XYZ file of C-alpha atoms in Angstrom:
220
model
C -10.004 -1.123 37.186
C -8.272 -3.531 34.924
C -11.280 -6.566 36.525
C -13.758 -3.838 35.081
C -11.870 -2.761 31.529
C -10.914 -6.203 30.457
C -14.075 -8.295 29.672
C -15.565 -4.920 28.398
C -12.934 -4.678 25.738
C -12.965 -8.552 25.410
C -16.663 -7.806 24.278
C -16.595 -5.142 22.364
C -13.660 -7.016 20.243
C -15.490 -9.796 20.550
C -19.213 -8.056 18.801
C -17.052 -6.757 16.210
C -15.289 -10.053 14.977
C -19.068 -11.584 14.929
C -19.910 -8.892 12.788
C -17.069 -8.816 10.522
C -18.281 -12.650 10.046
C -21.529 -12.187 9.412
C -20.343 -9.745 6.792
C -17.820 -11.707 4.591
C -20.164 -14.782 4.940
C -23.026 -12.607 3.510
C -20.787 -10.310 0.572
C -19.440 -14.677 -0.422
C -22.591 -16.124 -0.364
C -24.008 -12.865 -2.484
C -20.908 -13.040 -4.868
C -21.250 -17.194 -5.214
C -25.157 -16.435 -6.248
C -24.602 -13.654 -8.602
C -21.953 -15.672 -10.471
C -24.287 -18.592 -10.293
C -27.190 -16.077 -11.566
C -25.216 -15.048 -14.523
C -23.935 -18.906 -15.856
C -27.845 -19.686 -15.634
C -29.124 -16.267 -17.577
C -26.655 -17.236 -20.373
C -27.282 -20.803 -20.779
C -31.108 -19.712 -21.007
C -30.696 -16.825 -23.439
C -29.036 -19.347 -25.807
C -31.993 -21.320 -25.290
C -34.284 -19.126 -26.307
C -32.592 -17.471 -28.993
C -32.389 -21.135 -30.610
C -36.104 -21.540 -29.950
C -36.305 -18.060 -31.672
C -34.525 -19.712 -34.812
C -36.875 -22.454 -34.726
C -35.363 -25.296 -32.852
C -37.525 -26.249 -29.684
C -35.972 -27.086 -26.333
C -36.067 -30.547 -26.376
C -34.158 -30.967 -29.697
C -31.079 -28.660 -28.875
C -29.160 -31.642 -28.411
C -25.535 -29.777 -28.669
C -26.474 -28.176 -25.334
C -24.864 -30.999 -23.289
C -21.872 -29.936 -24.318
C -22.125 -26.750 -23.634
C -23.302 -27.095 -19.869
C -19.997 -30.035 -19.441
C -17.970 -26.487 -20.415
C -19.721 -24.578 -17.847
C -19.578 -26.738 -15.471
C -15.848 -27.687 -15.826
C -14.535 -23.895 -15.304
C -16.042 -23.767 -11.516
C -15.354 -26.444 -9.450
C -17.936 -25.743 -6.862
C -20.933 -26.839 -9.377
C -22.080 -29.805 -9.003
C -24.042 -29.779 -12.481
C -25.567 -27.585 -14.653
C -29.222 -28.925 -15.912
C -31.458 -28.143 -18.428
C -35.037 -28.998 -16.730
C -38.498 -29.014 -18.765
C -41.814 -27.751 -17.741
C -42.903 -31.181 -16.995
C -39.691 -31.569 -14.414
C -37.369 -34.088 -16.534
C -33.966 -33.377 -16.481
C -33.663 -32.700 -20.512
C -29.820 -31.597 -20.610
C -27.038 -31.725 -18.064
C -23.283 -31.570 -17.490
C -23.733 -34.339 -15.275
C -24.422 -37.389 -17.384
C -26.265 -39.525 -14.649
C -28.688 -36.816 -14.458
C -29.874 -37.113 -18.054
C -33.566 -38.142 -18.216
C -34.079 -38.147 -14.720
C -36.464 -36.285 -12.511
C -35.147 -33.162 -10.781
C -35.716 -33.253 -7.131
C -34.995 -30.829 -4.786
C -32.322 -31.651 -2.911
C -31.082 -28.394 -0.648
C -29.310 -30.326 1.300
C -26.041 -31.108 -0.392
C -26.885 -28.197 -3.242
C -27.408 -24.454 -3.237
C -29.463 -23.994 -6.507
C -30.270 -21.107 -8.575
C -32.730 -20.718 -11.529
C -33.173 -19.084 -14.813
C -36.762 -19.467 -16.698
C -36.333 -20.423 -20.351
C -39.347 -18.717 -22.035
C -40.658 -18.679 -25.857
C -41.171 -15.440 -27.658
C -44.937 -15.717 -26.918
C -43.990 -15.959 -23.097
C -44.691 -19.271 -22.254
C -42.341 -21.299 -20.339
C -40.589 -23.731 -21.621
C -38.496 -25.458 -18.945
C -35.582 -23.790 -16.416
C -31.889 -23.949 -16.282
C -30.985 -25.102 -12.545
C -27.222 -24.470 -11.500
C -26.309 -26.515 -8.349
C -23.346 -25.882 -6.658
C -21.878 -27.655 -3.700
C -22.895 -27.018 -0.096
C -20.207 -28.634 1.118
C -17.946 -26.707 -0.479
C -20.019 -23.306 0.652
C -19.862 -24.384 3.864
C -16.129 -25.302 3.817
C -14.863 -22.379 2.741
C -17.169 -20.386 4.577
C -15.769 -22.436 8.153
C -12.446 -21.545 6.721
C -12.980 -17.409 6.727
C -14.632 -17.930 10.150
C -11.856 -19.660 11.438
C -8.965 -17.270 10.305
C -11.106 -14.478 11.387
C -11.700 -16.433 15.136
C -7.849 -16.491 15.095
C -7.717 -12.896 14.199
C -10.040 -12.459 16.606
C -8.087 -13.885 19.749
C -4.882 -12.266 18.686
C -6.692 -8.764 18.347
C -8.599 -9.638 22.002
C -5.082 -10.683 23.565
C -3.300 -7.387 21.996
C -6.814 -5.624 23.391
C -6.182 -6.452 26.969
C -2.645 -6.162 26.582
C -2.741 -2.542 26.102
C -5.390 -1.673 28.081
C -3.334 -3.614 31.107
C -0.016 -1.369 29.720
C -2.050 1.908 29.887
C -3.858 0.459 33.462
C -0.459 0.105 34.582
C 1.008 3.062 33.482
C -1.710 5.584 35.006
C -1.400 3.727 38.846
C 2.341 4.024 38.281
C 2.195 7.839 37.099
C -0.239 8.060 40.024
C 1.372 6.365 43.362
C 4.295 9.181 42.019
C 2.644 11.514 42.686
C 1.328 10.559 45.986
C 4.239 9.714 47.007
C 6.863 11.912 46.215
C 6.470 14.531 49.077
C 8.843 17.661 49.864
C 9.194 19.884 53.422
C 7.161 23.390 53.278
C 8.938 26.197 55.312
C 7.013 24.966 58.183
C 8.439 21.454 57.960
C 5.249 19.994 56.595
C 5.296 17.581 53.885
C 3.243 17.953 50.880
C 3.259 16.750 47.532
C 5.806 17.612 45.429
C 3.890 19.424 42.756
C 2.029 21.956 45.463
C 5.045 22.552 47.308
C 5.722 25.873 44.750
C 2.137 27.153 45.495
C 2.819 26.740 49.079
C 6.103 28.340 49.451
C 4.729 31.110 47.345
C 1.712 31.580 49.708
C 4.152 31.550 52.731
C 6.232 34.220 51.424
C 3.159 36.607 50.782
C 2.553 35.831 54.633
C 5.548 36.153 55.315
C 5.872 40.034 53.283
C 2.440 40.978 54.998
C 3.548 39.584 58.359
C 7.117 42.000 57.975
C 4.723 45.000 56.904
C 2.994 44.505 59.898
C 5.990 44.583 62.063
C 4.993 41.195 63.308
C 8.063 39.617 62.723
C 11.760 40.938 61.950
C 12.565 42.299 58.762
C 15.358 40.312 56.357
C 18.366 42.678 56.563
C 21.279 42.312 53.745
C 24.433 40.582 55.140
């Protein structure tokens, strides 16, 4: 029994930690985006509300600035950039980044866009936030490892019980198998018929006396 409970409960514990992973690595990669979604929709409304004023994209020079702030109160960015329509790297918290070409470069940054458009709906460039994937995938190895060890301890404590309760039953069990009593015939049976069987033995017993087939009990 416990050959045949074990692994099944092993599995089932086992489904449900994968799960629970998939999960939290989905609900932190969801909550990372959204907050990266929001930093980018706010750099680009200021954008365009300056172009509203009258000051185009290129000559919002103060924006540099404003992207180093950004990108200083999250330490998983990498850098915040101000890209034109052309694909020249007009603004960034990263200084090295400044006039150069943006590239796509998924591989050591998770990037998310916000479209910086004039009044008249043309587009005038994006604002690109690129955070680490390195870090993502860091602390995303770090939740699956503390639930893997939450795991193992809830598999262990799994079989554990299951082997208590296995144990417990076969005990309960062999008990009552074993613990026999005499019947007024001298038979053994298990304890917990013996009643019923003395009870049907004195019906016999009554009918038999009735019948004059055996003596009658007289009072001493």
């Amino acid at each position: 029994m416990l050959a045949a409970l074990i692994p099944l409960v092993a599995a089932s514990l086992a489904l449900g930690s994968y799960l629970n992973y998939a999960g939290v690595r989905h609900n932190y990669l969801e909550l990372v985006g959204d907050r990266m979604s929001t930093v980018a929709e706010r750099i680009a409304n200021d954008a365009e509300v300056a172009m509203s004023m009258g000051v185009p994209l290129t000559s919002q020079d103060v924006m540099n600035r404003s992207l180093e702030r950004e990108a200083a109160a999250d330490p998983m960015v990498l850098s915040i950039d101000v890209v034109g329509s052309g694909g020249n790297v007009l603004f960034s918290s990263d200084p090295d980044r400044r006039g150069s070409e943006d590239r796509g470069d998924s591989a050591i940054a998770w990037r998310h866009f916000a479209p910086i458009d004039t009044a008249f709906g043309t587009n005038e460039g994006n604002v690109v936030v690129r955070a680490s994937q390195q870090a993502l995938d860091a602390n995303i190895s770090d939740v699956g490892r503390s639930i893997l060890w939450l795991s193992v301890l809830a598999i262990l404590g799994g079989v554990a019980i299951v082997s208590v309760a296995v144990m417990l039953s076969v005990r309960a069990l062999w008990h009552r198998l074993t613990d026999r009593a005499a019947t007024a015939s001298g038979a053994m049976v298990p304890q917990e018929i013996r009643a019923s069987i003395a009870a049907v033995d004195d019906e016999h017993r009554a009918v038999a006396e009735r019948l004059g087939l055996v003596p009658q009990k007289t009072g001493a």
